[in-house]
């Protein structure tokens, strides 16, 4: 028997055949609907920053990190909270359901209206740090596009579409800065002036992929400690965009885009230490941050992604902290920009290297500054360390903190051996753009309590493991 059904709304007769699929119907629109644009939220004022270079103003009237009454020299380690070991985790429900299809538990799930603002000093100082990061990225992306010519970008393998992507990433930073400013309120940090350790496009791209790495990691380190869960949600949805930016700059740098299984999170003082040296000056009434500035760590044989054999290097960076690659000693024969397969590092979706940038067992030579150096906006912050005598190098990547002993220690210099360690089997832990610190002990820490290492840090750097 054949049945007929009339779809009156479409005035179409559809034949339904038993045991058959529905007959496809292709509709062509005959009318285009126009409407006014929906009301949008205005963004924060953005100024094209034209002043770049080292700070040359008067000595600061206020120096050091923001501080109040300090209750202890450090936060002591404590045992786990008992309730966290009591849930049976057997897949069954053990609590009443607050609503259908809703399990018991969770934070911010009781129906209260969300309040998108900071609610503690920890929240304010953490998100203010993130806002400083968004401002420098907005300026840096714009600056590079204005500083270098189209011909210079083309010579580095980046065409007009690539440059537009950098421009779009700068536009993203306007949105990020707006979102975080709204969380902080009227005294939120504003744009500053900056100083970048680069002289050409290749160094510019490498600095970007390192700067976005600590911008991303710095937020991962505090995100789940925020008192304001609503603020954490807003920040989560911006930092995931930053993670994409970091991967894109790795691709522009000719690197394998994501050589790790997990991304690393670091304490706020680590992110501020790496960021502050590139801020020249800020307005006189800019709010100050509480975070520590560690002395700079220099990786004397920092792997150079611009070389065919990027591990066979000596003193090829533009300075400490970021340890950005330098192209000053590159020749046409040693540059990997136009190399063969396995040697090529031109911008691409991905590359595999015949010669790895680093490897387990590699000697890594280090030197570090003494504390007490002026740094950051208006030279108004001062590097410091509470650590004792240096003994270890801490390799911080993915979920791991791996210590290797410092060898041949002499004054503020030593070498160590890159470790052979994995996060899980098949995932070498020391890979990608990671963190290297000199410490006075091999304290056991995990991703959620990594800040416990802070009193033991002597100096800090970015290490280009892969």
Coordinates of C-alpha atoms in Angstrom, one line a residue:
X1 CA 0.0 0.0 0.0
X2 CA 1.3 3.4 -0.9
X3 CA 0.6 6.4 1.4
X4 CA 0.6 10.0 0.6
X5 CA 1.3 12.8 3.0
X6 CA 0.8 16.5 2.3
X7 CA 3.2 19.0 3.9
X8 CA 1.0 22.0 3.7
X9 CA 3.5 24.5 5.1
X10 CA 5.7 23.8 2.1
X11 CA 2.9 22.9 -0.4
X12 CA 5.0 19.8 -1.3
X13 CA 3.7 16.3 -1.9
X14 CA 6.0 13.7 -0.5
X15 CA 5.8 10.1 -1.5
X16 CA 6.4 7.8 1.4
X17 CA 7.6 4.3 0.3
X18 CA 7.6 1.6 2.9
X19 CA 11.1 0.5 4.1
X20 CA 12.8 3.3 2.2
X21 CA 14.7 6.5 3.1
X22 CA 13.0 9.9 2.9
X23 CA 13.1 11.5 -0.5
X24 CA 15.6 14.4 -0.4
X25 CA 14.1 17.8 -1.0
X26 CA 16.3 20.7 -2.1
X27 CA 15.0 24.2 -1.3
X28 CA 16.2 27.3 -3.1
X29 CA 15.6 30.6 -1.2
X30 CA 13.6 33.1 -3.1
X31 CA 13.8 35.9 -0.5
X32 CA 16.8 37.3 1.4
X33 CA 16.0 38.6 4.8
X34 CA 17.7 41.8 5.9
X35 CA 17.9 43.1 9.5
X36 CA 19.8 45.7 11.4
X37 CA 23.0 44.6 13.2
X38 CA 22.4 43.6 16.7
X39 CA 23.6 45.9 19.5
X40 CA 27.2 45.2 20.3
X41 CA 29.3 45.8 23.4
X42 CA 31.9 48.6 22.9
X43 CA 35.6 47.7 23.2
X44 CA 38.2 49.5 25.4
X45 CA 40.0 52.4 23.8
X46 CA 43.1 51.3 21.9
X47 CA 46.0 53.6 21.0
X48 CA 48.6 52.8 18.3
X49 CA 51.7 52.8 20.5
X50 CA 54.5 54.6 18.6
X51 CA 57.2 54.7 21.3
X52 CA 59.4 51.6 21.5
X53 CA 62.8 51.1 23.1
X54 CA 64.4 50.9 26.5
X55 CA 63.2 53.1 29.3
X56 CA 65.1 56.4 29.4
X57 CA 62.9 58.4 31.9
X58 CA 63.7 59.6 35.4
X59 CA 64.3 57.1 38.2
X60 CA 61.0 55.6 39.6
X61 CA 59.6 57.1 42.8
X62 CA 58.1 53.7 43.7
X63 CA 60.0 50.4 43.4
X64 CA 59.4 46.8 44.0
X65 CA 56.3 44.6 43.9
X66 CA 53.0 45.7 45.5
X67 CA 52.9 44.4 49.1
X68 CA 50.9 44.5 52.3
X69 CA 51.3 42.7 55.6
X70 CA 53.1 39.4 54.9
X71 CA 52.1 36.6 57.3
X72 CA 54.8 34.0 56.5
X73 CA 57.9 33.6 54.5
X74 CA 56.2 30.8 52.4
X75 CA 53.1 28.7 52.4
X76 CA 53.8 25.4 54.2
X77 CA 53.0 22.1 52.5
X78 CA 50.0 20.4 54.1
X79 CA 48.4 17.0 53.7
X80 CA 45.4 16.6 51.3
X81 CA 41.9 17.7 52.5
X82 CA 40.2 14.5 53.8
X83 CA 37.0 14.9 51.8
X84 CA 38.9 14.7 48.6
X85 CA 39.8 11.1 49.3
X86 CA 36.3 9.9 50.4
X87 CA 34.2 9.9 47.2
X88 CA 33.9 6.3 46.0
X89 CA 34.2 7.1 42.3
X90 CA 32.4 3.9 41.2
X91 CA 30.1 5.3 38.6
X92 CA 27.0 5.2 40.8
X93 CA 25.2 8.3 42.1
X94 CA 25.8 9.0 45.8
X95 CA 24.1 12.4 46.2
X96 CA 20.6 13.7 45.6
X97 CA 20.0 15.3 42.2
X98 CA 19.3 19.0 42.5
X99 CA 17.3 18.7 39.2
X100 CA 16.6 16.2 36.5
X101 CA 19.6 15.0 34.6
X102 CA 21.9 17.0 37.0
X103 CA 24.3 15.2 39.3
X104 CA 25.0 16.5 42.8
X105 CA 28.1 18.7 43.3
X106 CA 29.9 21.3 41.2
X107 CA 30.8 24.9 41.8
X108 CA 28.5 27.7 40.7
X109 CA 25.7 25.3 39.9
X110 CA 23.0 26.4 42.5
X111 CA 21.2 28.8 40.1
X112 CA 22.6 32.0 41.5
X113 CA 22.9 34.8 38.9
X114 CA 26.6 35.0 37.7
X115 CA 28.6 38.0 38.7
X116 CA 31.4 38.7 36.3
X117 CA 33.9 40.5 38.5
X118 CA 36.9 39.8 40.6
X119 CA 36.2 39.0 44.3
X120 CA 39.6 38.8 46.0
X121 CA 43.1 40.1 45.8
X122 CA 44.2 36.8 44.2
X123 CA 41.6 37.3 41.5
X124 CA 42.5 41.0 40.8
X125 CA 46.3 40.5 40.7
X126 CA 46.0 37.4 38.5
X127 CA 43.7 38.9 36.0
X128 CA 45.6 42.2 36.0
X129 CA 48.7 40.2 35.0
X130 CA 46.8 38.5 32.2
X131 CA 45.7 42.0 31.0
X132 CA 49.3 43.2 30.9
X133 CA 49.9 40.2 28.7
X134 CA 47.0 41.0 26.3
X135 CA 48.2 44.6 25.9
X136 CA 51.7 43.6 24.9
X137 CA 50.4 41.1 22.4
X138 CA 48.1 43.7 20.8
X139 CA 51.1 46.1 20.5
X140 CA 53.6 43.5 19.4
X141 CA 51.5 42.1 16.6
X142 CA 50.8 45.6 15.2
X143 CA 54.4 46.7 15.7
X144 CA 55.8 43.8 13.7
X145 CA 53.5 44.4 10.8
X146 CA 54.4 48.1 10.8
X147 CA 58.1 47.6 11.5
X148 CA 59.0 45.1 8.7
X149 CA 58.2 45.6 5.0
X150 CA 56.2 43.3 2.8
X151 CA 59.4 42.2 1.2
X152 CA 61.0 41.3 4.5
X153 CA 57.9 39.1 5.4
X154 CA 58.0 37.5 1.9
X155 CA 61.7 36.7 2.3
X156 CA 60.8 34.9 5.6
X157 CA 58.2 32.9 3.8
X158 CA 55.1 34.8 5.1
X159 CA 52.8 36.2 2.4
X160 CA 49.9 38.6 2.5
X161 CA 47.4 36.0 3.9
X162 CA 49.9 35.2 6.7
X163 CA 50.3 38.8 7.5
X164 CA 46.5 39.3 7.6
X165 CA 46.3 36.4 10.1
X166 CA 48.8 38.3 12.4
X167 CA 46.6 41.4 12.0
X168 CA 43.5 39.3 12.9
X169 CA 45.3 38.0 16.0
X170 CA 46.0 41.6 17.0
X171 CA 42.2 42.3 16.7
X172 CA 41.5 39.3 18.9
X173 CA 43.6 41.0 21.6
X174 CA 41.3 44.0 21.6
X175 CA 38.5 41.7 22.6
X176 CA 40.6 39.9 25.2
X177 CA 41.7 43.3 26.7
X178 CA 38.1 44.4 26.8
X179 CA 36.8 41.3 28.5
X180 CA 39.5 41.4 31.2
X181 CA 39.1 45.2 31.7
X182 CA 35.4 44.6 32.4
X183 CA 36.3 42.0 35.0
X184 CA 38.7 44.4 36.8
X185 CA 36.8 47.7 36.7
X186 CA 38.0 51.3 36.3
X187 CA 41.5 50.8 37.7
X188 CA 42.4 48.1 35.2
X189 CA 45.9 48.3 33.7
X190 CA 46.0 50.2 30.4
X191 CA 48.5 50.1 27.4
X192 CA 52.1 50.8 28.1
X193 CA 55.2 51.2 25.8
X194 CA 57.4 48.3 25.0
X195 CA 60.9 47.1 24.0
X196 CA 61.3 44.0 21.8
X197 CA 64.5 42.0 21.4
X198 CA 64.2 41.5 17.7
X199 CA 65.7 43.1 14.5
X200 CA 64.1 41.0 11.7
X201 CA 61.0 39.0 10.8
X202 CA 62.5 35.6 11.8
X203 CA 63.4 36.9 15.3
X204 CA 60.0 38.6 15.5
X205 CA 58.1 35.4 14.9
X206 CA 60.3 33.4 17.3
X207 CA 59.7 36.0 20.1
X208 CA 56.0 35.8 19.4
X209 CA 55.9 32.0 19.8
X210 CA 57.8 32.3 23.1
X211 CA 55.8 35.3 24.5
X212 CA 52.5 33.6 23.7
X213 CA 53.8 30.5 25.4
X214 CA 54.2 32.2 28.8
X215 CA 51.0 34.1 28.2
X216 CA 49.1 30.9 27.8
X217 CA 51.0 29.0 30.6
X218 CA 50.7 31.8 33.0
X219 CA 46.9 31.7 32.9
X220 CA 46.7 27.9 33.1
X221 CA 48.7 28.1 36.3
X222 CA 46.2 30.2 38.2
X223 CA 42.9 29.6 36.3
X224 CA 41.6 26.9 38.6
X225 CA 42.6 28.8 41.8
X226 CA 40.5 31.8 41.1
X227 CA 37.8 32.6 43.7
X228 CA 35.5 34.1 41.0
X229 CA 34.4 31.1 38.9
X230 CA 32.6 33.4 36.5
X231 CA 35.8 35.3 35.8
X232 CA 37.6 32.0 35.3
X233 CA 35.0 31.1 32.6
X234 CA 35.6 34.4 30.7
X235 CA 39.3 33.9 30.9
X236 CA 39.1 30.3 29.8
X237 CA 37.4 31.3 26.6
X238 CA 40.0 33.9 25.8
X239 CA 43.1 31.8 26.7
X240 CA 42.0 29.0 24.5
X241 CA 42.3 31.5 21.6
X242 CA 45.8 32.4 22.8
X243 CA 46.7 28.7 22.6
X244 CA 45.8 28.7 19.0
X245 CA 47.9 31.8 18.4
X246 CA 50.9 30.1 20.0
X247 CA 50.6 27.1 17.7
X248 CA 50.3 29.3 14.7
X249 CA 53.5 31.2 15.6
X250 CA 55.2 27.8 16.0
X251 CA 54.1 27.0 12.5
X252 CA 55.3 30.4 11.2
X253 CA 58.6 29.6 13.0
X254 CA 58.9 26.3 11.0
X255 CA 58.4 24.2 14.1
X256 CA 56.3 21.1 14.6
X257 CA 53.0 22.7 15.8
X258 CA 52.2 20.7 18.9
X259 CA 54.9 18.2 20.0
X260 CA 53.4 17.6 23.4
X261 CA 50.4 15.7 24.8
X262 CA 49.6 18.4 27.5
X263 CA 50.2 22.1 27.8
X264 CA 52.1 23.4 30.8
X265 CA 50.9 25.8 33.4
X266 CA 53.3 28.0 35.5
X267 CA 52.9 30.4 38.5
X268 CA 52.1 34.1 38.0
X269 CA 55.5 35.2 39.2
X270 CA 57.0 33.2 36.3
X271 CA 54.8 34.8 33.7
X272 CA 55.5 38.3 35.2
X273 CA 59.3 37.6 35.3
X274 CA 59.3 36.7 31.6
X275 CA 56.9 39.6 30.6
X276 CA 58.1 42.6 32.6
X277 CA 61.5 43.1 30.9
X278 CA 59.8 43.9 27.6
X279 CA 57.6 46.7 29.1
X280 CA 59.4 50.0 29.0
X281 CA 57.0 52.4 30.7
X282 CA 53.4 52.7 31.9
X283 CA 51.3 55.7 32.9
X284 CA 52.2 57.2 36.3
X285 CA 49.0 56.0 37.9
X286 CA 49.1 52.4 36.6
X287 CA 48.2 49.8 39.2
X288 CA 51.2 47.8 40.4
X289 CA 51.5 44.0 40.6
X290 CA 52.4 41.8 43.6
X291 CA 54.3 39.2 41.6
X292 CA 58.0 38.5 42.0
X293 CA 60.6 39.2 39.3
X294 CA 63.3 36.5 39.2
X295 CA 66.8 37.1 37.8
X296 CA 67.4 36.2 34.2
X297 CA 68.7 32.8 33.2
X298 CA 70.7 32.7 29.9
X299 CA 70.8 29.4 27.9
X300 CA 74.2 29.8 26.3
X301 CA 73.5 27.0 23.8
X302 CA 69.8 27.7 23.4
X303 CA 68.6 25.6 20.4
X304 CA 68.1 27.9 17.3
X305 CA 65.0 27.0 15.2
X306 CA 66.4 29.0 12.3
X307 CA 69.4 26.6 11.8
X308 CA 69.4 23.3 10.0
X309 CA 71.2 21.8 13.0
X310 CA 69.6 23.9 15.6
X311 CA 71.2 22.1 18.5
X312 CA 74.7 22.8 17.4
X313 CA 74.8 26.4 18.5
X314 CA 76.6 28.8 20.9
X315 CA 75.4 32.2 22.0
X316 CA 72.7 32.6 19.4
X317 CA 70.1 34.5 21.3
X318 CA 69.1 38.1 21.6
X319 CA 69.2 38.1 25.4
X320 CA 68.0 36.3 28.5
X321 CA 64.6 35.5 29.8
X322 CA 62.9 34.7 26.4
X323 CA 66.2 33.6 24.9
X324 CA 64.8 34.5 21.5
X325 CA 66.8 33.2 18.5
X326 CA 69.3 35.4 16.8
X327 CA 70.0 35.2 13.1
X328 CA 73.2 37.3 13.2
X329 CA 75.5 34.3 12.8
X330 CA 73.4 32.5 10.2
X331 CA 74.8 31.8 6.7
X332 CA 72.8 30.7 3.7
X333 CA 74.2 27.2 4.1
X334 CA 73.3 26.9 7.8
X335 CA 69.9 28.5 7.5
X336 CA 67.0 26.0 7.3
X337 CA 64.6 28.5 5.6
X338 CA 65.0 26.9 2.2
X339 CA 66.4 23.6 3.3
X340 CA 65.6 20.2 1.9
X341 CA 63.0 17.8 3.3
X342 CA 64.0 17.1 6.9
X343 CA 66.0 20.3 7.1
X344 CA 63.4 22.9 6.0
X345 CA 62.0 25.3 8.5
X346 CA 60.0 27.6 6.3
X347 CA 56.5 28.5 7.5
X348 CA 54.2 25.5 7.1
X349 CA 51.5 23.4 8.7
X350 CA 54.2 21.1 10.0
X351 CA 57.8 20.0 9.6
X352 CA 59.8 17.1 10.9
X353 CA 63.5 17.7 11.5
X354 CA 66.3 15.3 10.7
X355 CA 68.4 17.0 13.4
X356 CA 66.3 17.6 16.6
X357 CA 66.5 20.9 18.3
X358 CA 67.4 19.1 21.5
X359 CA 67.6 15.6 22.9
X360 CA 68.1 13.7 26.1
X361 CA 71.7 13.7 27.2
X362 CA 72.5 17.1 25.7
X363 CA 74.8 19.4 27.7
X364 CA 73.0 22.7 28.4
X365 CA 75.2 25.5 29.5
X366 CA 73.7 28.2 31.8
X367 CA 74.5 31.5 33.4
X368 CA 72.3 33.8 35.5
X369 CA 72.1 37.3 36.8
X370 CA 72.4 38.3 40.4
X371 CA 69.3 39.7 42.1
X372 CA 68.8 43.4 42.5
X373 CA 68.5 44.5 38.9
X374 CA 65.8 47.1 37.9
X375 CA 63.3 45.7 35.5
X376 CA 59.8 46.2 34.1
X377 CA 57.7 49.3 33.6
X378 CA 59.8 52.5 34.3
X379 CA 62.5 50.2 35.8
X380 CA 60.3 50.3 38.9
X381 CA 60.5 46.6 39.8
X382 CA 63.5 44.8 41.2
X383 CA 64.6 41.2 40.6
X384 CA 64.8 39.1 43.7
X385 CA 65.3 35.5 44.8
X386 CA 64.9 33.9 48.2
X387 CA 66.7 30.7 47.1
X388 CA 69.9 29.4 48.7
X389 CA 72.9 28.1 46.8
X390 CA 72.0 26.8 43.3
X391 CA 72.0 23.0 43.0
X392 CA 69.5 21.9 40.3
X393 CA 68.0 22.8 37.0
X394 CA 64.2 22.3 37.0
X395 CA 62.7 21.4 33.6
X396 CA 59.0 22.4 33.7
X397 CA 56.9 21.0 30.8
X398 CA 53.5 19.3 30.4
X399 CA 52.6 17.7 33.8
X400 CA 56.2 17.3 34.9
X401 CA 58.9 19.0 36.9
X402 CA 62.1 17.1 36.4
X403 CA 65.3 18.0 38.2
X404 CA 68.9 17.5 37.0
X405 CA 71.9 18.4 39.0
X406 CA 74.0 21.5 38.1
X407 CA 77.5 20.6 37.3
X408 CA 80.8 22.5 37.4
X409 CA 79.1 25.4 39.3
X410 CA 81.3 28.5 39.1
X411 CA 80.0 31.8 40.4
X412 CA 76.7 32.3 38.4
X413 CA 77.4 29.6 35.7
X414 CA 77.0 25.9 35.4
X415 CA 75.9 23.2 33.0
X416 CA 73.4 20.4 33.3
X417 CA 72.2 17.4 31.2
X418 CA 68.9 17.4 29.5
X419 CA 66.8 14.6 31.1
X420 CA 65.3 11.6 29.4
X421 CA 61.8 11.5 31.0
X422 CA 58.3 11.0 29.8
X423 CA 54.9 12.3 31.0
X424 CA 53.3 9.0 29.9
X425 CA 55.0 6.2 27.9
X426 CA 55.4 7.5 24.3
X427 CA 55.3 11.2 25.3
X428 CA 58.8 12.7 26.0
X429 CA 58.2 15.3 28.7
X430 CA 60.9 17.7 27.6
X431 CA 59.7 19.0 24.2
X432 CA 58.2 22.1 22.7
X433 CA 58.7 25.6 24.2
X434 CA 59.3 25.0 27.9
X435 CA 60.6 26.5 31.2
X436 CA 64.0 26.1 32.7
X437 CA 64.7 27.3 36.3
X438 CA 67.8 27.1 38.5
X439 CA 66.8 26.0 42.0
X440 CA 68.3 25.3 45.4
X441 CA 66.5 22.0 45.9
X442 CA 64.6 19.3 44.1
X443 CA 61.2 19.9 45.7
X444 CA 58.4 17.6 44.7
X445 CA 55.6 19.6 43.1
X446 CA 52.7 18.8 40.8
X447 CA 50.7 21.0 38.3
X448 CA 48.2 22.2 41.0
X449 CA 50.8 23.3 43.6
X450 CA 53.7 24.3 41.4
X451 CA 53.8 27.7 43.2
X452 CA 55.4 25.8 46.1
X453 CA 58.7 25.9 44.1
X454 CA 58.8 29.7 44.0
X455 CA 60.9 30.3 47.2
X456 CA 63.5 28.0 45.7
X457 CA 63.9 29.6 42.3
X458 CA 67.2 31.3 41.6
X459 CA 66.7 32.3 37.9
X460 CA 64.3 31.6 35.1
X461 CA 64.3 31.2 31.3
X462 CA 62.5 29.8 28.3
X463 CA 64.1 26.7 26.7
X464 CA 63.4 25.8 23.1
X465 CA 63.4 22.0 23.5
X466 CA 61.6 21.3 20.3

